[in-house]
PDB file of C-alpha atoms in Angstrom:
ATOM      1  CA  UNK A   1     108.704 179.671 150.657  1.00  0.00           C
ATOM      2  CA  UNK A   2     107.454 180.944 154.008  1.00  0.00           C
ATOM      3  CA  UNK A   3     105.609 177.684 154.619  1.00  0.00           C
ATOM      4  CA  UNK A   4     108.766 175.802 153.651  1.00  0.00           C
ATOM      5  CA  UNK A   5     110.861 177.851 156.091  1.00  0.00           C
ATOM      6  CA  UNK A   6     108.384 177.325 158.931  1.00  0.00           C
ATOM      7  CA  UNK A   7     108.199 173.604 158.214  1.00  0.00           C
ATOM      8  CA  UNK A   8     111.978 173.341 158.082  1.00  0.00           C
ATOM      9  CA  UNK A   9     112.408 175.116 161.411  1.00  0.00           C
ATOM     10  CA  UNK A  10     109.771 172.921 163.039  1.00  0.00           C
ATOM     11  CA  UNK A  11     110.690 169.543 161.529  1.00  0.00           C
ATOM     12  CA  UNK A  12     114.469 169.559 161.198  1.00  0.00           C
ATOM     13  CA  UNK A  13     116.161 167.556 163.950  1.00  0.00           C
ATOM     14  CA  UNK A  14     119.358 169.611 163.662  1.00  0.00           C
ATOM     15  CA  UNK A  15     120.135 172.995 162.116  1.00  0.00           C
ATOM     16  CA  UNK A  16     121.635 171.234 159.077  1.00  0.00           C
ATOM     17  CA  UNK A  17     118.502 169.104 158.775  1.00  0.00           C
ATOM     18  CA  UNK A  18     116.393 172.281 158.885  1.00  0.00           C
ATOM     19  CA  UNK A  19     118.387 173.777 156.025  1.00  0.00           C
ATOM     20  CA  UNK A  20     118.112 170.524 154.074  1.00  0.00           C
ATOM     21  CA  UNK A  21     114.317 170.465 154.509  1.00  0.00           C
ATOM     22  CA  UNK A  22     114.072 174.080 153.325  1.00  0.00           C
ATOM     23  CA  UNK A  23     116.194 173.685 150.198  1.00  0.00           C
ATOM     24  CA  UNK A  24     114.800 170.229 149.394  1.00  0.00           C
ATOM     25  CA  UNK A  25     111.303 171.733 149.339  1.00  0.00           C
ATOM     26  CA  UNK A  26     112.481 174.277 146.744  1.00  0.00           C
ATOM     27  CA  UNK A  27     113.919 171.443 144.648  1.00  0.00           C
ATOM     28  CA  UNK A  28     110.634 169.538 144.848  1.00  0.00           C
ATOM     29  CA  UNK A  29     108.584 172.634 143.999  1.00  0.00           C
ATOM     30  CA  UNK A  30     110.900 173.955 141.270  1.00  0.00           C
ATOM     31  CA  UNK A  31     108.216 174.028 138.584  1.00  0.00           C
ATOM     32  CA  UNK A  32     105.797 175.919 140.832  1.00  0.00           C
ATOM     33  CA  UNK A  33     108.186 178.695 141.882  1.00  0.00           C
ATOM     34  CA  UNK A  34     108.684 182.013 140.159  1.00  0.00           C
ATOM     35  CA  UNK A  35     111.816 183.326 141.822  1.00  0.00           C
ATOM     36  CA  UNK A  36     113.622 186.607 141.064  1.00  0.00           C
ATOM     37  CA  UNK A  37     116.819 184.659 140.432  1.00  0.00           C
ATOM     38  CA  UNK A  38     114.926 182.782 137.700  1.00  0.00           C
ATOM     39  CA  UNK A  39     113.794 185.967 135.991  1.00  0.00           C
ATOM     40  CA  UNK A  40     110.621 186.407 138.015  1.00  0.00           C
ATOM     41  CA  UNK A  41     109.355 189.845 138.988  1.00  0.00           C
ATOM     42  CA  UNK A  42     111.309 191.992 141.430  1.00  0.00           C
ATOM     43  CA  UNK A  43     109.999 191.829 144.977  1.00  0.00           C
ATOM     44  CA  UNK A  44     108.700 195.336 145.544  1.00  0.00           C
ATOM     45  CA  UNK A  45     105.308 195.026 147.224  1.00  0.00           C
ATOM     46  CA  UNK A  46     105.260 195.562 150.993  1.00  0.00           C
ATOM     47  CA  UNK A  47     103.474 192.236 151.538  1.00  0.00           C
ATOM     48  CA  UNK A  48     106.089 190.330 149.546  1.00  0.00           C
ATOM     49  CA  UNK A  49     108.917 192.155 151.304  1.00  0.00           C
ATOM     50  CA  UNK A  50     107.402 191.188 154.656  1.00  0.00           C
ATOM     51  CA  UNK A  51     107.245 187.509 153.653  1.00  0.00           C
ATOM     52  CA  UNK A  52     110.833 187.603 152.402  1.00  0.00           C
ATOM     53  CA  UNK A  53     111.951 189.217 155.664  1.00  0.00           C
ATOM     54  CA  UNK A  54     110.184 186.522 157.693  1.00  0.00           C
ATOM     55  CA  UNK A  55     111.835 183.744 155.662  1.00  0.00           C
ATOM     56  CA  UNK A  56     115.215 185.342 156.338  1.00  0.00           C
ATOM     57  CA  UNK A  57     114.449 185.693 160.072  1.00  0.00           C
ATOM     58  CA  UNK A  58     113.577 181.997 160.273  1.00  0.00           C
ATOM     59  CA  UNK A  59     116.725 181.018 158.403  1.00  0.00           C
ATOM     60  CA  UNK A  60     118.760 183.292 160.689  1.00  0.00           C
ATOM     61  CA  UNK A  61     117.317 181.539 163.771  1.00  0.00           C
ATOM     62  CA  UNK A  62     118.250 178.162 162.282  1.00  0.00           C
ATOM     63  CA  UNK A  63     121.760 179.392 161.508  1.00  0.00           C
ATOM     64  CA  UNK A  64     122.165 180.841 165.002  1.00  0.00           C
ATOM     65  CA  UNK A  65     121.172 177.482 166.504  1.00  0.00           C
ATOM     66  CA  UNK A  66     123.856 175.824 164.408  1.00  0.00           C
ATOM     67  CA  UNK A  67     126.488 178.385 165.335  1.00  0.00           C
ATOM     68  CA  UNK A  68     125.564 178.041 169.013  1.00  0.00           C
ATOM     69  CA  UNK A  69     125.726 174.248 168.983  1.00  0.00           C
ATOM     70  CA  UNK A  70     128.956 174.357 166.984  1.00  0.00           C
ATOM     71  CA  UNK A  71     127.650 172.621 163.864  1.00  0.00           C
ATOM     72  CA  UNK A  72     127.488 175.560 161.434  1.00  0.00           C
ATOM     73  CA  UNK A  73     130.044 178.122 160.331  1.00  0.00           C
ATOM     74  CA  UNK A  74     129.586 181.547 161.912  1.00  0.00           C
ATOM     75  CA  UNK A  75     129.981 183.330 158.553  1.00  0.00           C
ATOM     76  CA  UNK A  76     126.842 181.716 157.084  1.00  0.00           C
ATOM     77  CA  UNK A  77     123.983 184.081 156.170  1.00  0.00           C
ATOM     78  CA  UNK A  78     120.340 183.510 155.185  1.00  0.00           C
ATOM     79  CA  UNK A  79     121.131 184.978 151.770  1.00  0.00           C
ATOM     80  CA  UNK A  80     123.599 182.114 151.155  1.00  0.00           C
ATOM     81  CA  UNK A  81     120.856 179.540 151.722  1.00  0.00           C
ATOM     82  CA  UNK A  82     118.283 181.410 149.634  1.00  0.00           C
ATOM     83  CA  UNK A  83     120.617 181.886 146.658  1.00  0.00           C
ATOM     84  CA  UNK A  84     121.851 178.289 146.708  1.00  0.00           C
ATOM     85  CA  UNK A  85     118.293 176.983 147.023  1.00  0.00           C
ATOM     86  CA  UNK A  86     117.184 179.130 144.093  1.00  0.00           C
ATOM     87  CA  UNK A  87     120.045 177.806 141.978  1.00  0.00           C
ATOM     88  CA  UNK A  88     119.047 174.205 142.757  1.00  0.00           C
ATOM     89  CA  UNK A  89     115.393 175.013 142.079  1.00  0.00           C
ATOM     90  CA  UNK A  90     116.231 175.919 138.491  1.00  0.00           C
ATOM     91  CA  UNK A  91     113.875 173.951 136.216  1.00  0.00           C
ATOM     92  CA  UNK A  92     115.465 171.397 133.863  1.00  0.00           C
ATOM     93  CA  UNK A  93     112.548 169.469 132.396  1.00  0.00           C
ATOM     94  CA  UNK A  94     114.649 167.520 129.891  1.00  0.00           C
ATOM     95  CA  UNK A  95     117.015 166.061 132.499  1.00  0.00           C
ATOM     96  CA  UNK A  96     115.346 163.206 134.438  1.00  0.00           C
ATOM     97  CA  UNK A  97     118.326 162.935 136.799  1.00  0.00           C
ATOM     98  CA  UNK A  98     118.346 166.620 137.739  1.00  0.00           C
ATOM     99  CA  UNK A  99     116.576 166.177 141.101  1.00  0.00           C
ATOM    100  CA  UNK A 100     119.103 163.535 142.169  1.00  0.00           C
ATOM    101  CA  UNK A 101     121.964 165.774 141.063  1.00  0.00           C
ATOM    102  CA  UNK A 102     120.531 168.714 143.017  1.00  0.00           C
ATOM    103  CA  UNK A 103     120.113 166.648 146.158  1.00  0.00           C
ATOM    104  CA  UNK A 104     123.712 165.420 145.870  1.00  0.00           C
ATOM    105  CA  UNK A 105     124.871 169.028 145.480  1.00  0.00           C
ATOM    106  CA  UNK A 106     122.767 169.988 148.502  1.00  0.00           C
ATOM    107  CA  UNK A 107     124.511 167.331 150.594  1.00  0.00           C
ATOM    108  CA  UNK A 108     127.897 168.628 149.460  1.00  0.00           C
ATOM    109  CA  UNK A 109     126.871 172.219 150.219  1.00  0.00           C
ATOM    110  CA  UNK A 110     125.640 171.354 153.713  1.00  0.00           C
ATOM    111  CA  UNK A 111     128.860 169.457 154.407  1.00  0.00           C
ATOM    112  CA  UNK A 112     130.768 172.613 153.505  1.00  0.00           C
ATOM    113  CA  UNK A 113     128.745 174.663 156.005  1.00  0.00           C
ATOM    114  CA  UNK A 114     130.080 172.671 158.929  1.00  0.00           C
ATOM    115  CA  UNK A 115     132.231 174.545 161.327  1.00  0.00           C
ATOM    116  CA  UNK A 116     135.903 173.706 160.988  1.00  0.00           C
ATOM    117  CA  UNK A 117     137.131 171.808 164.021  1.00  0.00           C
TER     118      UNK A 117
END
């Protein structure tokens, strides 16, 4: 996830693009992830906590860019992105259209993060 966050921050053209890259990576890697929201182990080791904190710092920087440029809502938090990404990264091996559904939901979610004008 840390690599995904770093890649998203570096490669996204806009803050929304950065968030899309981050969550899309989780969708693509769904079968390789063992996330606490999926019943994985609690994150208690100091090394894991440090990685989680760095992911959140990167997401916060992306969000702050979006708030500053007026494209993202100011009430958005890194936790919102992480939880939504984890929900979309839920494995569904018997549903061949699940990835397309998740990406459509991601687009809808990102649209909802836009600042009201």
